[in-house]
Every structure is written in C-alpha cells, then in structure tokens.
C-alpha cells in the first residue's frame, strides 16, 4: 500500500465519557493513510502509543441506514478495525476508544474526505522504478587525502534509499584517518549519480531524540549543534550489503529513518532508529575534488 495522506488531528470537543485520560480536549495525534485497490491502512500515534487500523470507505446511505440517521450532506464515512502496539488496555477498551473517537469527531481521516483526494476512487499510483548503484568507485583499503589528512577506506556498504517517488541504491564508505577520526563518504543520489557528499559526525551537548527527529517535516527549520538548516528531504535507508576490513556498526538489513536539511555551504543529516540518533555535517565534494581523491589512492 502507498502512503496517500500524512496529517494530524486534534480533539476539540468530547461528549460522553472518554475511555481514558489520554483522550481529552486538546489531544493531538499524528496519522497517515496508506491505500491500494480496495485496501486502506491507517497508523495513528500520540507519544509512545501507536494504533493500527484497517479502514473501509462507506457510503452515506450505508451509515445512515446502520445508525438510523437522517440523510446528511453527501460525503464518505470511514470505518476502522484494529488494535494498538502499546499497553492500551484490552480489546473492549480499544473498541470503546474507537467508538468515542468517532462520536467525538476525532477522525483519523479528515471528516467527509475534505482534502482527501484518494476518496475519489481506488486509484493506485504506478510502482516506482528502482535505480541501481553505479559501478564501485572505491575499494576497501584505498588511501586518500582530504584537507591534508590521510584516510583509509575501512568499510563499504550499498544502501537502498526510499523516498517519496524514488528508490535507489548508493555507495557509502567509512573513512578512518591517521588521527583515528572517522567520516562517511556517500556516492550518488537519485538525481545525480556523480554527486558526492562527505559527512563528519556531530556530538552536540543536547541531541534530538528519535521522536523529535521523526516529527520534522519538509520546510521545518532545525538547529543542531549551531547549524541552522531547513529540512529538504525525508527518506528511509536500508543497508543491503556490507564489506569491511574491521567490525563496524553497519549491519546488513539495518533500517534507519533520515532527514536532510540544507544550510549555507553545508548540510545536516539526521539519522535515527527506535532508540538512537546519529548526526552529521555534510560537505559537497565536487567532481574535481573527487578526481583528486581518486587519483591519490
């Protein structure tokens, strides 16, 4: 199923008794819808509570008949069935929560499909074609020089990058310097296979949490370790293969979520999983600079 909507919802009014204290006026939840032909999946989360639903579009006539309602303005109702990934209570509490959520207007879909283009019909986007990585530019053991310091390529991975509308592989290299400091050299993007970026690790006093990182959206302004940047890309990365001369923290199948933020003359890469966040300052390597690197091996 393909994600068709990412949105937030807020409780403005509650009638009756809510199922627990987590549902109250002012409560805000994040959610996304994912759809394919005849299938709707909805994932909603507030803090550490995550709920999963199977959805179904219903006609007005079906809802009015089921609840003996007077005819309403034309629209689309939604029915959800599902559960929660947290300690949210037993199944009866979950169904009670769903009931009160619907009655209170706490829909995970915008009411009656407003702003919800997929309600027009079961249209499925064409599958995205995956772009494979270019030929291996560097090999393990290569020694290069950057800014007067010698670095050795100690690890190489092929990473699959999945973003909205694109899936592609790229090469990533761990560079270990004579001073024992490490950097990551990334080769290729979906738009330009000759583009290189050198990432240096950041270690700020206060690091964002995985939850804070996941809340960022394209266009948000972030400030990490004094780097003020605008979020420009969101993507998921999966390690597909690993080649290393020494043990590294890269493991095949490992998945991270990432955002890339742009600043003057540099970039900010924030990568996280469920428990850890890694931060990098990025510097674009021009084709001429990379040619100099490659020739120094």
Coordinates of C-alpha atoms in Angstrom, one line a residue:
X1 CA 0.0 0.0 0.0
X2 CA 1.2 3.5 -0.8
X3 CA 1.0 6.4 1.7
X4 CA -1.6 8.8 0.4
X5 CA -2.0 11.2 3.3
X6 CA 0.1 12.4 6.3
X7 CA -1.8 14.6 8.7
X8 CA -2.6 15.5 12.3
X9 CA -5.9 15.6 14.2
X10 CA -7.0 17.4 17.3
X11 CA -9.8 16.8 19.7
X12 CA -12.0 20.0 20.1
X13 CA -15.0 18.6 21.9
X14 CA -15.9 15.4 23.8
X15 CA -19.4 14.2 24.5
X16 CA -19.9 11.3 27.0
X17 CA -17.2 9.6 29.0
X18 CA -13.8 9.1 27.2
X19 CA -12.2 5.7 27.5
X20 CA -9.2 7.0 29.4
X21 CA -7.2 10.2 30.3
X22 CA -5.2 10.1 27.1
X23 CA -8.2 11.3 25.1
X24 CA -9.1 14.8 26.1
X25 CA -9.8 18.2 24.6
X26 CA -6.6 19.5 23.0
X27 CA -5.2 16.0 22.4
X28 CA -3.3 15.9 19.1
X29 CA -2.5 12.7 17.1
X30 CA -0.3 12.2 14.1
X31 CA -1.5 9.8 11.4
X32 CA -1.0 8.6 7.9
X33 CA -3.2 6.7 5.4
X34 CA -1.9 4.1 3.0
X35 CA -4.1 2.7 0.2
X36 CA -4.2 0.3 -2.7
X37 CA -7.1 -1.1 -4.6
X38 CA -9.8 -1.8 -2.0
X39 CA -7.3 -1.6 0.9
X40 CA -6.8 1.2 3.5
X41 CA -4.3 1.1 6.3
X42 CA -4.3 3.8 9.0
X43 CA -1.5 4.3 11.5
X44 CA -2.0 6.9 14.3
X45 CA 0.3 7.8 17.1
X46 CA 0.4 10.1 20.2
X47 CA 3.7 10.0 22.2
X48 CA 4.5 6.3 22.7
X49 CA 1.0 5.0 21.9
X50 CA 0.7 3.7 18.3
X51 CA -2.6 2.4 16.9
X52 CA -3.1 0.5 13.6
X53 CA -6.4 0.3 11.7
X54 CA -7.8 -1.4 8.7
X55 CA -10.1 1.1 7.0
X56 CA -13.1 0.8 4.7
X57 CA -14.8 3.6 2.8
X58 CA -18.6 3.6 3.4
X59 CA -21.3 5.4 1.5
X60 CA -23.6 7.8 3.3
X61 CA -26.6 5.5 2.7
X62 CA -24.9 2.6 4.5
X63 CA -24.0 4.7 7.6
X64 CA -27.4 6.4 7.7
X65 CA -29.2 3.1 7.5
X66 CA -26.9 1.4 10.1
X67 CA -27.4 4.2 12.7
X68 CA -31.0 5.2 11.7
X69 CA -29.8 8.8 10.8
X70 CA -31.4 11.5 8.9
X71 CA -29.8 12.0 5.4
X72 CA -26.7 14.1 5.8
X73 CA -24.7 16.1 3.3
X74 CA -23.0 13.9 0.7
X75 CA -19.6 12.6 1.7
X76 CA -17.7 9.5 2.7
X77 CA -17.7 7.8 6.0
X78 CA -14.8 5.6 7.2
X79 CA -14.9 2.5 9.4
X80 CA -11.7 1.3 11.1
X81 CA -10.9 -2.0 12.8
X82 CA -7.6 -2.6 14.5
X83 CA -5.5 -2.6 17.7
X84 CA -2.7 -0.9 19.4
X85 CA 1.1 -1.6 19.8
X86 CA 1.2 -0.2 23.3
X87 CA -0.2 -1.2 26.7
X88 CA -3.5 0.5 25.9
X89 CA -5.8 -2.0 27.6
X90 CA -8.0 -4.9 26.5
X91 CA -9.9 -5.2 23.2
X92 CA -13.1 -3.8 24.7
X93 CA -11.2 -0.6 25.6
X94 CA -9.8 -0.4 22.2
X95 CA -13.2 -0.7 20.6
X96 CA -14.6 1.8 23.1
X97 CA -11.9 4.2 22.2
X98 CA -12.7 3.8 18.5
X99 CA -16.4 4.4 19.2
X100 CA -15.8 7.5 21.3
X101 CA -13.3 8.8 18.8
X102 CA -15.8 8.5 16.0
X103 CA -18.6 10.1 18.1
X104 CA -16.4 12.9 19.3
X105 CA -15.2 13.7 15.8
X106 CA -11.7 12.5 16.5
X107 CA -11.4 11.0 13.0
X108 CA -8.1 9.8 11.7
X109 CA -9.4 10.8 8.2
X110 CA -10.4 14.4 7.6
X111 CA -14.1 14.5 8.1
X112 CA -16.1 13.5 5.0
X113 CA -13.0 13.3 2.9
X114 CA -12.1 17.1 2.9
X115 CA -8.6 17.4 1.5
X116 CA -8.6 13.6 0.9
X117 CA -8.1 13.2 -2.8
X118 CA -8.0 9.4 -2.6
X119 CA -11.7 9.3 -1.8
X120 CA -12.4 10.0 -5.4
X121 CA -11.8 6.3 -6.3
X122 CA -9.4 3.4 -5.8
X123 CA -6.6 4.9 -7.9
X124 CA -3.2 3.3 -7.3
X125 CA 0.0 5.1 -8.4
X126 CA 2.4 3.4 -10.8
X127 CA 5.1 1.4 -9.0
X128 CA 8.4 3.4 -8.6
X129 CA 11.3 2.0 -10.6
X130 CA 14.4 1.3 -8.5
X131 CA 17.7 2.7 -9.7
X132 CA 20.7 0.5 -9.0
X133 CA 24.0 1.8 -7.8
X134 CA 26.8 2.8 -10.2
X135 CA 30.0 0.8 -10.6
X136 CA 32.1 0.6 -7.4
X137 CA 34.2 3.8 -7.5
X138 CA 36.5 3.0 -4.5
X139 CA 37.6 -0.3 -2.9
X140 CA 38.4 -1.3 0.7
X141 CA 41.9 -0.4 1.7
X142 CA 42.2 2.6 -0.6
X143 CA 44.1 5.5 1.0
X144 CA 43.0 9.1 0.1
X145 CA 44.0 12.5 1.3
X146 CA 41.5 15.2 2.3
X147 CA 42.4 18.6 3.8
X148 CA 45.9 17.4 4.5
X149 CA 44.9 14.3 6.4
X150 CA 45.3 10.7 5.1
X151 CA 42.2 8.5 5.3
X152 CA 41.8 4.8 4.6
X153 CA 38.6 3.2 3.3
X154 CA 37.8 0.7 6.0
X155 CA 34.2 -0.2 5.2
X156 CA 31.8 0.0 2.3
X157 CA 28.1 -0.6 2.2
X158 CA 25.4 -0.4 -0.5
X159 CA 22.4 1.4 0.9
X160 CA 18.9 1.4 -0.5
X161 CA 17.3 4.9 -0.2
X162 CA 13.5 5.0 -0.3
X163 CA 11.9 8.5 -0.6
X164 CA 8.6 9.8 -2.0
X165 CA 8.6 8.9 -5.7
X166 CA 12.1 7.4 -5.8
X167 CA 14.0 4.3 -4.7
X168 CA 17.7 4.0 -5.5
X169 CA 21.0 2.4 -4.2
X170 CA 24.1 4.3 -3.4
X171 CA 27.6 3.6 -2.1
X172 CA 28.7 4.7 1.3
X173 CA 32.3 4.5 2.6
X174 CA 33.7 4.7 6.1
X175 CA 36.9 6.7 6.1
X176 CA 39.3 6.3 9.0
X177 CA 42.0 9.0 9.3
X178 CA 45.5 8.9 10.7
X179 CA 44.1 10.8 13.7
X180 CA 41.6 8.0 14.3
X181 CA 38.7 10.2 13.4
X182 CA 36.1 8.8 11.0
X183 CA 34.0 10.3 8.2
X184 CA 31.4 8.9 5.8
X185 CA 31.7 9.5 2.1
X186 CA 28.4 9.0 0.2
X187 CA 28.3 8.5 -3.6
X188 CA 25.3 9.1 -5.8
X189 CA 21.7 10.3 -5.4
X190 CA 18.6 9.6 -7.4
X191 CA 19.2 12.9 -9.4
X192 CA 22.9 12.8 -9.9
X193 CA 25.0 9.6 -9.7
X194 CA 28.2 11.7 -9.8
X195 CA 27.3 13.7 -6.7
X196 CA 29.4 13.0 -3.6
X197 CA 28.9 14.2 0.0
X198 CA 31.4 13.9 2.9
X199 CA 29.7 13.6 6.3
X200 CA 31.5 14.4 9.5
X201 CA 29.9 13.2 12.8
X202 CA 28.5 15.8 15.2
X203 CA 28.4 15.3 19.0
X204 CA 26.3 18.2 20.4
X205 CA 25.7 18.7 24.1
X206 CA 21.9 18.2 23.5
X207 CA 20.9 15.8 20.8
X208 CA 17.4 15.4 19.4
X209 CA 15.6 12.2 20.4
X210 CA 14.2 9.8 17.8
X211 CA 10.7 11.1 18.5
X212 CA 11.7 14.7 18.0
X213 CA 13.6 13.8 14.8
X214 CA 10.6 11.9 13.4
X215 CA 8.3 14.9 14.0
X216 CA 10.2 17.1 11.5
X217 CA 8.5 17.9 8.2
X218 CA 9.9 19.3 4.9
X219 CA 10.2 23.0 5.3
X220 CA 10.8 22.9 9.1
X221 CA 13.8 24.9 10.4
X222 CA 16.1 23.0 12.7
X223 CA 19.1 24.0 14.8
X224 CA 21.5 21.2 15.7
X225 CA 24.9 22.0 17.2
X226 CA 24.7 25.6 15.9
X227 CA 23.8 24.5 12.3
X228 CA 20.5 26.2 11.3
X229 CA 19.0 24.5 8.3
X230 CA 15.8 23.8 6.5
X231 CA 14.5 20.3 6.2
X232 CA 14.6 19.4 2.5
X233 CA 14.3 15.6 2.2
X234 CA 12.8 12.7 4.2
X235 CA 13.8 9.2 3.4
X236 CA 14.4 5.7 4.7
X237 CA 17.7 3.9 4.3
X238 CA 18.3 0.1 4.4
X239 CA 21.8 -1.5 4.4
X240 CA 21.8 -4.1 1.6
X241 CA 25.4 -5.3 1.7
X242 CA 28.5 -4.7 3.9
X243 CA 32.2 -5.0 3.0
X244 CA 34.6 -4.1 5.8
X245 CA 38.2 -4.9 7.0
X246 CA 37.3 -4.3 10.6
X247 CA 34.0 -4.7 12.5
X248 CA 31.8 -1.6 12.1
X249 CA 28.3 -0.6 13.2
X250 CA 26.8 -1.2 9.8
X251 CA 24.8 -4.4 9.6
X252 CA 23.0 -5.9 6.6
X253 CA 19.3 -5.3 6.8
X254 CA 19.6 -2.4 9.2
X255 CA 17.0 0.3 8.7
X256 CA 17.2 4.0 9.6
X257 CA 14.9 7.0 9.1
X258 CA 16.5 10.2 8.0
X259 CA 16.0 13.8 7.1
X260 CA 18.4 16.0 5.2
X261 CA 18.4 19.8 6.0
X262 CA 20.1 22.4 3.8
X263 CA 22.1 25.4 5.1
X264 CA 24.6 27.8 3.6
X265 CA 27.5 25.9 2.1
X266 CA 26.8 22.7 4.1
X267 CA 24.0 20.3 5.0
X268 CA 22.8 18.5 8.1
X269 CA 22.0 14.7 8.1
X270 CA 19.9 13.3 11.0
X271 CA 19.5 9.5 11.1
X272 CA 17.7 7.5 13.7
X273 CA 16.1 4.2 14.6
X274 CA 13.8 3.4 17.6
X275 CA 16.5 4.2 20.2
X276 CA 19.5 6.1 18.7
X277 CA 20.1 9.3 16.7
X278 CA 23.2 10.0 14.6
X279 CA 24.1 13.5 13.4
X280 CA 26.4 14.6 10.6
X281 CA 27.5 17.8 9.0
X282 CA 27.7 17.3 5.2
X283 CA 30.0 18.9 2.7
X284 CA 29.5 18.5 -1.0
X285 CA 32.5 17.1 -2.9
X286 CA 32.8 18.5 -6.4
X287 CA 33.8 16.2 -9.3
X288 CA 37.2 17.9 -9.5
X289 CA 37.8 17.3 -5.7
X290 CA 36.7 13.6 -6.1
X291 CA 39.0 13.2 -9.0
X292 CA 41.9 14.4 -6.8
X293 CA 40.8 12.0 -4.1
X294 CA 40.6 9.0 -6.5
X295 CA 44.0 9.8 -8.0
X296 CA 45.6 9.8 -4.6
X297 CA 44.8 6.2 -3.9

